[in-house]
Coordinates of C-alpha atoms in Angstrom, one line a residue:
M528 CA -26.4 10.1 14.4
D529 CA -22.7 9.4 14.0
E530 CA -20.7 6.2 14.7
Q531 CA -19.8 7.2 18.2
G532 CA -23.4 7.9 19.2
A533 CA -24.6 4.7 17.7
N534 CA -22.0 2.7 19.6
F535 CA -23.0 4.4 22.9
I536 CA -26.7 3.8 22.5
S537 CA -26.2 0.1 21.5
N538 CA -23.9 -0.5 24.5
I539 CA -26.5 1.0 26.9
F540 CA -29.2 -1.2 25.4
V541 CA -27.0 -4.3 25.8
L542 CA -26.5 -3.6 29.5
I543 CA -30.3 -3.2 29.9
A544 CA -30.9 -6.4 27.9
I545 CA -28.5 -8.3 30.2
F546 CA -30.4 -7.1 33.3
I547 CA -33.8 -8.0 31.8
A548 CA -32.4 -11.5 30.7
A549 CA -31.1 -12.1 34.3
V550 CA -34.6 -11.2 35.8
L551 CA -36.4 -13.5 33.3
I552 CA -34.1 -16.4 34.0
N553 CA -34.5 -15.8 37.8
Q554 CA -38.3 -15.7 37.5
S555 CA -38.3 -18.9 35.4
M556 CA -36.4 -20.8 38.0
R557 CA -38.5 -19.4 41.0
V558 CA -42.0 -19.1 39.5
N559 CA -42.6 -20.5 36.0
H560 CA -40.5 -21.7 33.0
L561 CA -42.8 -19.6 30.8
Y562 CA -40.8 -16.5 31.7
L563 CA -38.1 -17.9 29.4
I564 CA -40.3 -17.1 26.4
G565 CA -39.5 -13.5 27.1
L566 CA -36.0 -14.1 26.0
I567 CA -37.1 -14.6 22.4
P568 CA -38.3 -11.0 21.7
L569 CA -35.3 -9.8 23.8
L570 CA -32.8 -11.6 21.5
F571 CA -34.7 -10.2 18.5
L572 CA -34.4 -6.7 19.8
I573 CA -30.7 -7.1 20.4
F574 CA -30.3 -8.3 16.8
I575 CA -32.3 -5.2 15.5
V576 CA -30.1 -2.8 17.6
F577 CA -26.8 -4.2 16.3
Y578 CA -28.2 -4.3 12.7
M579 CA -29.2 -0.6 13.0
R580 CA -25.8 0.3 14.5
K581 CA -24.0 -1.4 11.6
K582 CA -26.4 0.4 9.1
I583 CA -25.8 3.8 10.7
V584 CA -22.0 3.3 10.6
L585 CA -22.1 2.1 7.0
D586 CA -24.4 5.0 5.9
G587 CA -22.0 7.4 7.5
L588 CA -19.1 5.9 5.6
Y589 CA -21.1 6.0 2.3
R590 CA -22.0 9.7 2.7
T591 CA -18.4 10.5 3.4
F592 CA -17.3 8.6 0.4
I593 CA -19.7 10.5 -1.9
K594 CA -19.0 13.9 -0.3
E595 CA -15.2 13.6 -0.2
W596 CA -14.7 11.8 -3.5
G597 CA -11.4 13.0 -5.0
E598 CA -10.0 14.5 -1.7
K599 CA -6.8 13.3 -0.1
V600 CA -7.3 10.8 2.7
D601 CA -5.1 11.3 5.7
R602 CA -4.7 8.2 7.9
K603 CA -2.0 6.2 9.6
R604 CA -0.5 3.6 7.3
S605 CA 1.6 0.6 8.2
F606 CA 3.8 0.1 5.1
R607 CA 5.2 -3.0 6.7
R608 CA 1.8 -4.6 6.3
I609 CA 0.7 -2.8 3.1
R610 CA 3.7 -4.2 1.2
N611 CA 2.8 -7.8 2.2
V612 CA 1.1 -8.8 -1.0
F613 CA 3.9 -7.2 -3.1
D614 CA 6.5 -9.2 -1.3
Y615 CA 4.6 -12.5 -2.0
I616 CA 3.9 -11.7 -5.6
S617 CA 7.4 -10.5 -6.4
Y618 CA 8.8 -13.6 -4.8
E619 CA 6.6 -15.8 -7.0
N620 CA 7.7 -13.7 -10.1
K621 CA 11.4 -13.3 -9.4
D622 CA 12.2 -12.7 -13.1
D623 CA 9.8 -9.8 -13.5
F624 CA 11.2 -6.3 -12.9
C625 CA 10.0 -4.3 -9.9
L626 CA 11.2 -1.2 -8.0
D627 CA 13.7 -2.2 -5.4
D628 CA 13.7 -0.8 -1.9
Q629 CA 16.5 1.7 -2.6
T630 CA 14.7 3.2 -5.5
W631 CA 11.4 3.3 -3.7
S632 CA 13.1 5.1 -0.7
D633 CA 15.1 7.5 -2.9
L634 CA 12.0 8.7 -4.8
T635 CA 10.0 9.1 -1.5
M636 CA 7.4 6.7 -2.9
D637 CA 5.8 6.2 0.5
E638 CA 4.7 9.8 0.3
I639 CA 3.6 9.4 -3.4
Y640 CA 1.6 6.3 -2.4
S641 CA -0.1 8.2 0.5
Q642 CA -1.0 11.0 -1.9
I643 CA -2.7 8.5 -4.3
D644 CA -4.2 6.2 -1.7
R645 CA -8.0 6.6 -1.4
T646 CA -8.6 2.8 -1.1
L647 CA -11.6 1.5 0.9
T648 CA -10.3 -2.1 1.6
S649 CA -7.2 -3.9 2.8
P650 CA -6.8 -5.8 -0.5
G651 CA -7.1 -2.4 -2.3
E652 CA -4.4 -0.7 -0.3
E653 CA -2.1 -3.7 -0.8
M654 CA -2.7 -4.0 -4.5
L655 CA -2.2 -0.2 -5.0
Y656 CA 1.2 -0.6 -3.5
N657 CA 1.9 -3.6 -5.7
I658 CA 0.8 -1.6 -8.8
L659 CA 3.2 1.3 -8.0
R660 CA 6.1 -1.0 -7.4
T661 CA 5.6 -3.0 -10.6
P662 CA 6.1 -1.0 -13.8
L663 CA 4.5 -2.4 -16.9
F664 CA 6.2 -2.8 -20.2
K665 CA 3.2 -3.3 -22.5
E666 CA 1.0 -0.3 -23.4
D667 CA -2.1 -2.5 -24.0
K668 CA -2.1 -3.5 -20.3
L669 CA -1.8 0.1 -19.2
R670 CA -4.7 1.1 -21.6
K671 CA -6.9 -1.7 -20.1
R672 CA -6.1 -0.4 -16.6
D673 CA -6.9 3.2 -17.8
K674 CA -10.3 2.1 -19.3
I675 CA -11.5 0.8 -15.9
T676 CA -10.2 3.9 -14.2
K677 CA -12.1 6.2 -16.6
L678 CA -15.2 4.1 -16.0
F679 CA -14.9 5.0 -12.3
E680 CA -14.2 8.6 -13.0
N681 CA -17.1 9.2 -15.4
D682 CA -19.9 6.8 -14.3
K683 CA -21.0 8.3 -10.9
K684 CA -23.8 5.7 -10.4
F685 CA -21.6 2.7 -11.1
R686 CA -18.8 4.2 -8.9
E687 CA -21.1 4.7 -5.9
E688 CA -22.6 1.3 -6.2
L689 CA -19.2 -0.2 -6.2
G690 CA -18.1 2.0 -3.4
M691 CA -21.0 0.8 -1.2
Y692 CA -19.9 -2.9 -1.6
L693 CA -16.3 -2.1 -0.9
L694 CA -17.2 0.0 2.2
K695 CA -19.1 -3.1 3.5
L696 CA -15.9 -5.0 3.2
N697 CA -13.9 -2.1 4.6
K698 CA -10.3 -2.4 6.0
K699 CA -9.1 -4.9 8.6
K700 CA -6.9 -3.4 11.3
I701 CA -4.4 -6.3 11.1
N702 CA -4.9 -8.1 7.9
D703 CA -3.3 -11.6 7.8
V704 CA -5.3 -12.9 4.8
P705 CA -2.2 -12.7 2.5
D706 CA -0.3 -14.9 5.0
L707 CA -3.1 -17.4 4.9
L708 CA -3.3 -17.5 1.1
W709 CA 0.3 -17.4 0.1
N710 CA 1.7 -19.8 2.8
D711 CA 1.3 -23.5 3.5
I712 CA -1.6 -24.0 5.9
D713 CA -0.4 -26.1 8.8
A714 CA -3.5 -27.0 10.9
D715 CA -4.2 -30.3 12.7
T716 CA -7.8 -31.2 12.0
R717 CA -7.8 -34.3 14.3
L718 CA -9.3 -32.2 17.1
R719 CA -12.4 -31.5 15.1
P720 CA -14.6 -34.4 16.5
L721 CA -13.7 -33.4 20.1
C722 CA -14.6 -29.8 19.5
I723 CA -18.0 -30.8 18.0
L724 CA -18.7 -33.0 21.0
M725 CA -17.7 -30.4 23.6
A726 CA -19.8 -27.7 21.9
I727 CA -22.9 -29.9 22.2
I728 CA -22.4 -30.9 25.9
P729 CA -23.1 -27.5 27.5
I730 CA -26.3 -27.0 25.4
L731 CA -27.7 -30.5 26.3
S732 CA -26.7 -30.0 29.9
L733 CA -28.6 -26.7 30.1
I734 CA -31.7 -28.2 28.5
F735 CA -31.5 -31.1 31.0
F736 CA -31.3 -28.7 33.9
L737 CA -34.2 -26.5 32.8
V738 CA -36.4 -29.5 32.2
T739 CA -35.6 -31.5 35.3
K740 CA -34.2 -28.8 37.7
N741 CA -31.5 -31.4 38.5
F742 CA -28.4 -29.7 39.7
G743 CA -26.3 -32.4 38.2
G744 CA -26.9 -30.6 34.9
L745 CA -25.4 -27.4 36.3
F746 CA -22.3 -29.4 37.5
I747 CA -21.8 -30.8 34.0
I748 CA -22.2 -27.4 32.5
V749 CA -19.5 -25.9 34.8
I750 CA -17.1 -28.9 34.1
S751 CA -17.6 -28.7 30.3
L752 CA -17.1 -24.9 30.4
G753 CA -13.8 -25.4 32.1
I754 CA -12.7 -28.0 29.6
N755 CA -13.9 -25.8 26.7
Y756 CA -11.9 -22.9 28.1
I757 CA -8.7 -24.9 28.3
L758 CA -9.4 -26.5 24.8
H759 CA -10.2 -23.1 23.3
N760 CA -6.9 -21.5 24.5
R761 CA -4.8 -24.5 23.5
I762 CA -6.3 -24.6 20.0
K763 CA -6.4 -20.9 19.6
A764 CA -2.6 -20.6 20.2
K765 CA -2.1 -22.9 17.1
I766 CA -4.7 -21.5 14.8
T767 CA -5.2 -17.9 15.9
S768 CA -3.3 -16.4 12.9
Y769 CA -5.7 -18.3 10.6
V770 CA -8.9 -17.7 12.6
S771 CA -8.3 -14.0 12.8
C772 CA -8.5 -13.6 9.1
I773 CA -11.0 -16.2 7.9
G774 CA -13.9 -14.0 8.8
Y775 CA -12.4 -11.2 6.6
L776 CA -11.8 -13.8 3.8
N777 CA -15.5 -14.7 4.1
S778 CA -16.4 -11.0 3.6
I779 CA -14.1 -10.8 0.5
I780 CA -15.9 -13.7 -1.1
V781 CA -19.3 -12.2 -0.4
T782 CA -18.1 -8.8 -1.7
A783 CA -16.8 -10.4 -4.9
S784 CA -20.1 -12.1 -5.5
D785 CA -22.0 -8.8 -5.0
I786 CA -19.6 -6.8 -7.3
S787 CA -20.0 -9.5 -10.0
K788 CA -23.6 -8.5 -10.4
L789 CA -22.8 -4.8 -11.3
N790 CA -23.8 -4.1 -14.9
S791 CA -21.4 -2.3 -17.2
E792 CA -20.0 -3.5 -20.5
K793 CA -16.7 -1.9 -19.7
F794 CA -16.5 -3.8 -16.5
K795 CA -17.4 -7.1 -18.2
E796 CA -13.9 -8.8 -17.8
Y797 CA -13.7 -8.1 -14.1
R798 CA -17.3 -9.1 -13.6
E799 CA -16.8 -12.5 -15.3
I800 CA -13.6 -13.2 -13.3
L801 CA -15.3 -12.4 -10.0
N802 CA -18.5 -14.3 -10.9
S803 CA -16.5 -17.5 -11.8
L804 CA -14.2 -17.3 -8.8
S805 CA -16.8 -16.5 -6.2
K806 CA -19.0 -19.4 -7.3
K807 CA -16.1 -21.8 -7.0
V808 CA -15.3 -20.7 -3.4
Y809 CA -18.7 -19.7 -2.0
G810 CA -18.8 -22.9 0.0
I811 CA -16.0 -21.4 2.2
A812 CA -18.1 -18.3 2.9
K813 CA -21.0 -20.5 4.1
R814 CA -18.9 -22.5 6.3
S815 CA -16.8 -19.7 7.7
A816 CA -19.7 -17.4 8.7
G817 CA -18.9 -16.1 12.2
V818 CA -15.2 -16.9 12.2
G819 CA -13.0 -14.0 13.1
R820 CA -15.4 -11.6 14.9
I821 CA -15.6 -8.0 13.5
E822 CA -13.1 -5.8 15.4
G823 CA -14.7 -3.4 17.8
M824 CA -18.2 -4.8 17.5
D825 CA -18.3 -6.8 20.8
Q826 CA -17.3 -4.3 23.4
T827 CA -19.3 -6.1 26.2
G828 CA -17.3 -9.4 26.2
I829 CA -20.5 -11.4 25.8
G830 CA -19.5 -12.5 22.3
E831 CA -16.1 -13.7 23.4
L832 CA -17.8 -15.7 26.2
L833 CA -20.2 -17.4 23.9
Y834 CA -17.5 -18.2 21.4
V835 CA -15.5 -19.9 24.1
V836 CA -18.5 -21.8 25.6
L837 CA -19.5 -23.2 22.2
L838 CA -16.1 -23.5 20.6
F839 CA -17.7 -21.7 17.7
E840 CA -14.6 -20.4 15.9
E841 CA -12.8 -23.7 16.2
N842 CA -15.7 -25.7 14.7
Q843 CA -16.2 -23.2 11.9
F844 CA -12.5 -23.1 11.3
F845 CA -12.2 -26.9 11.0
S846 CA -15.2 -26.9 8.8
C847 CA -13.7 -24.7 6.1
I848 CA -9.9 -25.1 6.3
N849 CA -9.7 -28.0 3.9
L850 CA -11.8 -26.0 1.4
I851 CA -9.3 -23.1 1.7
K852 CA -6.4 -25.4 1.0
K853 CA -8.2 -26.9 -2.0
Y854 CA -9.0 -23.5 -3.5
Q855 CA -5.9 -21.6 -2.4
E856 CA -4.9 -20.4 -5.9
D857 CA -8.5 -19.3 -6.7
L858 CA -8.7 -17.4 -3.5
K859 CA -5.4 -15.6 -4.3
M860 CA -6.7 -14.6 -7.7
L861 CA -10.0 -13.4 -6.1
Y862 CA -8.0 -11.4 -3.5
V863 CA -5.8 -9.8 -6.1
T864 CA -8.8 -9.0 -8.4
I865 CA -10.8 -7.3 -5.6
G866 CA -7.7 -5.4 -4.6
E867 CA -7.1 -4.2 -8.2
I868 CA -10.6 -2.9 -8.5
D869 CA -10.3 -0.9 -5.3
A870 CA -6.9 0.3 -6.3
L871 CA -8.2 1.6 -9.7
L872 CA -11.1 3.3 -7.9
S873 CA -8.4 5.0 -5.7
I874 CA -6.4 6.1 -8.8
A875 CA -9.6 7.5 -10.3
A876 CA -10.1 9.6 -7.2
Y877 CA -6.5 10.7 -7.3
R878 CA -6.9 11.9 -10.9
K879 CA -10.0 13.9 -9.8
S880 CA -7.8 15.8 -7.3
L881 CA -5.1 16.8 -9.8
K882 CA -5.3 20.2 -11.4
S883 CA -3.9 18.7 -14.6
Y884 CA -2.2 15.6 -15.8
S885 CA -1.5 13.9 -19.2
H886 CA -1.4 10.3 -20.4
P887 CA 2.0 9.1 -21.5
N888 CA 3.1 8.3 -25.0
F889 CA 5.5 5.4 -25.4
T890 CA 8.0 4.7 -28.1
N891 CA 10.1 1.7 -29.1
Q892 CA 13.1 4.0 -29.6
N893 CA 15.7 3.0 -27.1
G894 CA 16.8 5.5 -24.4
Y895 CA 14.3 8.2 -25.3
L896 CA 12.6 10.6 -22.9
E897 CA 10.8 13.8 -23.6
A898 CA 8.7 15.8 -21.1
K899 CA 7.2 19.2 -21.2
D900 CA 6.1 21.3 -18.2
L901 CA 7.2 18.5 -15.9
V902 CA 6.5 19.0 -12.1
H903 CA 6.7 16.9 -9.0
P904 CA 3.3 15.7 -7.9
L905 CA 4.0 16.4 -4.2
I906 CA 5.1 20.0 -4.6
D907 CA 2.3 22.7 -4.7
G908 CA 3.1 25.5 -7.1
A909 CA 6.2 23.6 -8.4
V910 CA 8.3 25.2 -11.1
S911 CA 7.9 23.2 -14.3
N912 CA 10.7 22.1 -16.6
S913 CA 11.0 20.6 -20.0
V914 CA 13.6 18.2 -21.2
T915 CA 14.4 15.9 -24.2
I916 CA 16.9 13.0 -23.8
K917 CA 17.8 11.0 -26.9
N918 CA 20.2 8.1 -26.5
K919 CA 22.6 10.1 -24.3
G920 CA 22.2 10.5 -20.6
I921 CA 22.4 13.7 -18.6
I922 CA 25.1 15.2 -16.4
L923 CA 23.4 17.8 -14.2
T924 CA 25.5 20.5 -12.4
G925 CA 24.4 23.4 -10.3
S926 CA 24.5 25.3 -7.1
N927 CA 23.4 23.9 -3.7
M928 CA 19.6 24.1 -3.2
S929 CA 19.1 25.1 -6.9
G930 CA 16.8 22.1 -7.6
K931 CA 19.0 19.3 -8.9
S932 CA 17.8 16.6 -6.5
T933 CA 14.1 17.6 -6.9
F934 CA 14.5 17.4 -10.7
L935 CA 16.0 13.9 -10.4
R936 CA 13.1 12.8 -8.3
T937 CA 10.6 14.5 -10.6
L938 CA 11.9 12.6 -13.6
G939 CA 12.0 9.2 -11.7
V940 CA 8.5 9.6 -10.2
N941 CA 6.9 10.5 -13.5
A942 CA 8.5 7.6 -15.3
I943 CA 7.0 5.3 -12.6
L944 CA 3.6 6.9 -12.8
A945 CA 3.6 6.6 -16.6
Q946 CA 4.3 2.8 -16.4
T947 CA 2.0 2.1 -13.5
I948 CA -1.1 4.3 -13.4
Y949 CA -0.8 5.7 -16.9
I950 CA -0.6 9.4 -16.1
T951 CA 2.2 11.9 -15.6
T952 CA 2.2 15.3 -14.0
A953 CA 3.5 16.9 -17.2
S954 CA 1.6 18.6 -20.2
Y955 CA 3.3 16.0 -22.5
Y956 CA 5.4 12.9 -21.8
K957 CA 6.9 10.5 -24.4
G958 CA 9.4 7.9 -23.5
S959 CA 10.8 4.4 -23.8
F960 CA 9.6 1.6 -21.4
F961 CA 12.3 1.9 -18.7
K962 CA 13.6 -0.2 -15.9
I963 CA 14.0 2.5 -13.2
M964 CA 16.7 2.4 -10.6
T965 CA 18.2 5.1 -8.4
S966 CA 21.1 5.9 -6.1
I967 CA 20.2 9.2 -4.5
S968 CA 20.4 8.9 -0.7
P969 CA 22.2 5.7 0.4
E970 CA 22.7 5.8 4.2
D971 CA 25.4 4.8 6.6
N972 CA 24.7 1.4 8.1
I973 CA 26.2 1.9 11.6
M974 CA 24.8 -1.4 12.9
G975 CA 26.2 -3.3 9.9
G976 CA 29.5 -1.5 10.0
K977 CA 29.1 -0.1 6.5
S978 CA 30.4 3.4 5.6
Y979 CA 28.6 5.9 3.4
Y980 CA 31.0 5.1 0.6
F981 CA 30.4 1.4 1.0
R982 CA 26.6 1.9 0.7
E983 CA 27.1 4.1 -2.4
A984 CA 29.3 1.4 -4.0
E985 CA 26.6 -1.2 -3.2
A986 CA 23.8 1.0 -4.6
L987 CA 25.7 1.6 -7.9
L988 CA 26.7 -2.0 -8.3
R989 CA 23.1 -3.2 -8.2
I990 CA 22.4 -0.7 -11.1
I991 CA 25.4 -2.0 -13.1
R992 CA 24.3 -5.6 -12.6
E993 CA 20.7 -5.0 -13.6
G994 CA 21.8 -3.8 -17.0
G995 CA 19.5 -2.9 -19.9
E996 CA 19.5 -6.0 -22.1
D997 CA 15.7 -6.3 -22.5
Y998 CA 14.6 -2.7 -21.8
P999 CA 16.7 0.4 -21.4
L1000 CA 17.6 1.3 -17.8
L1001 CA 16.8 4.7 -16.5
C1002 CA 19.3 5.2 -13.7
I1003 CA 19.2 8.3 -11.6
I1004 CA 22.2 9.1 -9.5
D1005 CA 22.8 12.0 -7.1
E1006 CA 26.4 13.0 -6.3
I1007 CA 28.1 9.9 -7.5
F1008 CA 30.6 8.6 -4.9
R1009 CA 30.4 11.7 -2.7
G1010 CA 31.6 9.6 0.2
T1011 CA 35.2 9.3 -0.9
N1012 CA 38.2 11.5 -1.9
P1013 CA 38.1 13.7 -5.1
V1014 CA 40.8 11.8 -7.1
E1015 CA 39.2 8.4 -6.8
R1016 CA 35.7 9.8 -7.0
I1017 CA 36.2 11.5 -10.3
N1018 CA 38.1 8.7 -12.0
A1019 CA 35.8 5.9 -10.8
S1020 CA 32.7 8.0 -11.8
I1021 CA 34.1 8.5 -15.4
E1022 CA 34.5 4.7 -15.8
I1023 CA 31.1 3.9 -14.3
L1024 CA 29.2 6.5 -16.4
S1025 CA 31.1 5.3 -19.5
Y1026 CA 30.1 1.7 -18.7
L1027 CA 26.4 2.6 -18.3
E1028 CA 26.4 4.5 -21.5
M1029 CA 27.6 1.4 -23.4
H1030 CA 25.1 -0.9 -21.7
N1031 CA 21.7 0.5 -22.8
A1032 CA 21.3 2.7 -19.8
L1033 CA 20.0 6.3 -19.8
A1034 CA 21.9 7.8 -16.8
V1035 CA 20.8 11.1 -15.2
V1036 CA 23.5 12.2 -12.9
A1037 CA 23.8 15.2 -10.6
T1038 CA 27.3 16.3 -9.6
H1039 CA 29.5 19.1 -8.3
D1040 CA 32.5 17.7 -10.1
I1041 CA 32.9 19.9 -13.2
E1042 CA 35.7 17.6 -14.3
L1043 CA 33.1 15.0 -15.2
T1044 CA 31.4 17.3 -17.7
D1045 CA 34.7 18.0 -19.4
M1046 CA 35.6 14.3 -19.7
L1047 CA 32.1 13.0 -20.7
K1048 CA 30.7 15.9 -22.8
D1049 CA 30.7 13.7 -25.9
K1050 CA 28.7 10.9 -24.2
Y1051 CA 26.3 12.9 -22.1
N1052 CA 24.0 15.9 -22.5
L1053 CA 24.9 18.7 -20.1
F1054 CA 22.3 20.7 -18.1
Y1055 CA 22.5 22.9 -15.0
F1056 CA 20.6 24.8 -12.4
T1057 CA 21.9 28.1 -10.8
E1058 CA 20.8 31.1 -8.7
D1059 CA 20.8 34.9 -8.8
I1060 CA 22.0 37.2 -6.1
D1061 CA 20.0 40.2 -4.9
K1062 CA 19.9 42.4 -1.8
E1063 CA 18.1 39.7 0.2
G1064 CA 20.5 36.9 -0.7
M1065 CA 20.3 34.0 -3.2
V1066 CA 17.2 33.6 -5.4
F1067 CA 16.6 30.3 -7.2
D1068 CA 14.5 30.1 -10.3
Y1069 CA 14.6 26.2 -10.4
K1070 CA 14.8 26.3 -14.2
L1071 CA 16.8 23.8 -16.2
K1072 CA 19.3 25.3 -18.5
N1073 CA 21.6 23.9 -21.2
G1074 CA 25.3 23.8 -20.4
V1075 CA 27.5 23.6 -17.3
C1076 CA 27.3 25.6 -14.1
R1077 CA 30.8 27.1 -13.5
T1078 CA 29.8 29.0 -10.4
R1079 CA 29.7 27.7 -6.8
N1080 CA 27.6 29.0 -4.0
A1081 CA 29.0 27.1 -1.0
V1082 CA 30.8 30.1 0.4
K1083 CA 27.9 32.4 -0.5
L1084 CA 25.7 30.2 1.7
L1085 CA 28.2 30.5 4.6
K1086 CA 28.1 34.3 4.2
F1087 CA 24.3 34.3 4.0
L1088 CA 24.2 32.4 7.3
N1089 CA 26.5 35.0 8.9
Y1090 CA 29.5 32.8 9.4
P1091 CA 32.5 34.7 11.0
K1092 CA 34.2 37.1 8.5
D1093 CA 37.6 35.4 9.0
I1094 CA 36.3 32.0 7.8
I1095 CA 34.7 33.6 4.7
E1096 CA 37.8 35.6 3.7
N1097 CA 40.2 32.8 4.3
T1098 CA 38.1 30.3 2.4
N1099 CA 37.9 32.6 -0.6
R1100 CA 41.7 33.1 -0.5
R1101 CA 42.3 29.3 -0.4
I1102 CA 39.9 28.9 -3.4
E1103 CA 41.8 31.6 -5.4
E1104 CA 45.1 29.9 -4.6
S1105 CA 43.8 26.5 -5.8
V1106 CA 42.5 28.0 -9.0
M1107 CA 45.8 29.7 -9.7
K1108 CA 47.7 26.4 -9.2
L1109 CA 45.3 24.6 -11.6

């Protein structure tokens, strides 16, 4: 039976149970109180039905996890939420280098993330994002990360046990736990005594009515329910952002405790961290049980009614909020650790999906990058290229559509993968530890009144300011200053590229301005892409070649697209006249 079938059957049973309960209560009031005893097995049966539904759903997820291990997971992703933990961590560690938004966007890293992401939990998908945006600069840290990833790759039994615990935790549709853990908690606990009192009154009134059949008990119940409803809504407006995630935080603590019992010597460090932290904060799990109901589980509305009547969430919330404040730092570490484990499991699954990959080699040599058979991880059947860069950067020329921009992105993405998940999509990769920044596709900011050139200038300035004092800067630039006139563009570009070369930066620059290659040939390596012409039009081989591309294909493209003959001929004539003048 699938999840949909299990939900349908359980909902039908709940409706039948409601009907039977109503009959039993009616009979107890009209005939004999003993009819109420029938509610006991009925409640037990309801519990069994929901337990079985949860088990069926979990078993289905587990079978899918085993069967589809290594396969890409297509799902909707809210990057605004996924990046939440990264934003908090990067704010706390302002001095540490991380990929900025421009670089992430230029290298289409959302798509790279989606390709890698096989995470099972919300902390996992958030920490995978954080890992990819935070390159490491120590190989021992990368090797430690790789050791755990290989454990997940090679130990099927361990992987599947871990997967079961993570599947129980699962993802939360709207996960506000990071907001709870990384922000100051502002909650007024003075209402706690009132909530406890108002939770007891309806229960005592019901018992009074059933024993005495005095309708005054019913009157008190109705009044207290009205008060509780108002109280619930007033308190909920203030604490709803906390309440909605405490239940998931509770599940994270329980999951950490469960995972800490997994036995593998290679997993010892994570096991000890989880064991220590989960013991510290387990009191929160006990007190928060039932806070933040599981999304989609109560489709009848009965659960919501009971929570309002008994002010259950409010009382549980007040019971555990002080403990959450006390152990906030421990909870943050626990959250990050569970997320890292899930993220590394996802990376192991991603590696399984690759036809080939290699581990990077790192060198202390400044400004060194060597790659063989390098391809872009998102392009099926991509043409591979090899390149070696020593101290000097690259100026890359070539025809339109010949592969310049793809090569720039391929280089940048692989440098990131090397320093984050310790693999590259190349047969061999050796390089320095780089700070990686790009200026490939800055956009016009119409609402902000900024032109394309202004955005380009901003993008380049942030690269210049970053500098390469501690680690060399790998800066990747596509069509430098394309948004302004040729005279200013060429002269400004020469000065900027000369400045970068003198400040420990390895610049890889694509351009159509051949003048740059002539002026900077002593400071930069020169490579190019080009095309061949056959009967069917232009054919690109996408292979990197040494030297400078002296041919242009802009007019050829116009001809290929069947532009009017007059435009083609007059354009060629103007080009010839310009060349003669030069």
